[in-house]
């Protein structure tokens, strides 16, 4: 049985630049989560108000969303 062209798998050459972008992206995500969690914990310890802590986590999550969309656009292009 012979395979026609649509069943053949094409392998793209390895691109180390792609790995660097993915590594940077994951480092930014981890750093963003850590920073927002630390700031949230500090505000919670200082003011003992859960609302401030939740607002800080919301801001951190928004920043992470912006970073995520920026990096995924750069990785995919």
Tab-separated table of C-alpha atoms in Angstrom:
chain	number	residue	atom	x	y	z
A	1	UNK	CA	0.000	0.000	0.000
A	2	UNK	CA	1.465	3.337	-1.014
A	3	UNK	CA	0.767	6.621	0.740
A	4	UNK	CA	-0.219	9.645	-1.252
A	5	UNK	CA	1.001	13.166	-0.443
A	6	UNK	CA	-1.734	14.059	2.021
A	7	UNK	CA	-0.787	11.196	4.359
A	8	UNK	CA	2.904	12.070	4.556
A	9	UNK	CA	4.122	13.848	7.675
A	10	UNK	CA	6.314	16.863	7.101
A	11	UNK	CA	8.802	17.578	9.861
A	12	UNK	CA	9.840	21.176	10.325
A	13	UNK	CA	13.461	21.911	11.206
A	14	UNK	CA	14.240	22.486	14.889
A	15	UNK	CA	14.125	26.164	15.853
A	16	UNK	CA	15.970	26.990	19.109
A	17	UNK	CA	14.544	30.525	19.016
A	18	UNK	CA	11.079	29.049	19.633
A	19	UNK	CA	12.305	27.354	22.812
A	20	UNK	CA	13.795	30.606	24.102
A	21	UNK	CA	10.485	32.396	23.589
A	22	UNK	CA	8.585	29.624	25.375
A	23	UNK	CA	11.070	29.687	28.249
A	24	UNK	CA	10.756	33.468	28.570
A	25	UNK	CA	6.990	33.214	28.430
A	26	UNK	CA	6.857	30.602	31.205
A	27	UNK	CA	9.335	32.607	33.301
A	28	UNK	CA	7.137	35.715	32.991
A	29	UNK	CA	4.037	33.741	33.934
A	30	UNK	CA	5.719	32.261	37.017
A	31	UNK	CA	7.162	35.644	38.024
A	32	UNK	CA	3.811	37.365	37.559
A	33	UNK	CA	1.973	34.814	39.667
A	34	UNK	CA	4.638	34.994	42.380
A	35	UNK	CA	4.683	38.803	42.468
A	36	UNK	CA	0.912	39.127	42.616
A	37	UNK	CA	0.730	36.457	45.338
A	38	UNK	CA	3.446	38.189	47.409
A	39	UNK	CA	1.855	41.632	47.070
A	40	UNK	CA	-1.511	40.109	47.900
A	41	UNK	CA	-0.103	38.412	51.011
A	42	UNK	CA	1.598	41.638	52.162
A	43	UNK	CA	-1.596	43.658	51.750
A	44	UNK	CA	-3.571	40.978	53.530
A	45	UNK	CA	-1.081	40.973	56.435
A	46	UNK	CA	-0.936	44.775	56.685
A	47	UNK	CA	-4.575	45.696	56.292
A	48	UNK	CA	-6.356	42.413	57.050
A	49	UNK	CA	-8.864	43.143	54.326
A	50	UNK	CA	-9.661	40.434	51.820
A	51	UNK	CA	-11.036	42.944	49.310
A	52	UNK	CA	-7.657	44.626	48.789
A	53	UNK	CA	-6.023	41.243	48.376
A	54	UNK	CA	-8.587	40.178	45.793
A	55	UNK	CA	-8.163	43.440	43.873
A	56	UNK	CA	-4.402	42.899	43.807
A	57	UNK	CA	-4.824	39.357	42.517
A	58	UNK	CA	-7.226	40.694	39.878
A	59	UNK	CA	-4.676	43.269	38.737
A	60	UNK	CA	-1.967	40.608	38.659
A	61	UNK	CA	-4.197	38.307	36.651
A	62	UNK	CA	-4.960	41.103	34.194
A	63	UNK	CA	-1.239	41.796	33.739
A	64	UNK	CA	-0.635	38.080	33.205
A	65	UNK	CA	-3.386	38.002	30.601
A	66	UNK	CA	-1.787	40.915	28.759
A	67	UNK	CA	1.652	39.264	28.898
A	68	UNK	CA	0.195	35.964	27.757
A	69	UNK	CA	-1.522	37.469	24.735
A	70	UNK	CA	1.598	39.468	23.836
A	71	UNK	CA	3.894	36.461	23.977
A	72	UNK	CA	1.544	34.057	22.241
A	73	UNK	CA	1.215	36.526	19.369
A	74	UNK	CA	5.015	36.749	19.150
A	75	UNK	CA	5.468	32.983	19.356
A	76	UNK	CA	2.869	32.200	16.717
A	77	UNK	CA	4.186	34.762	14.234
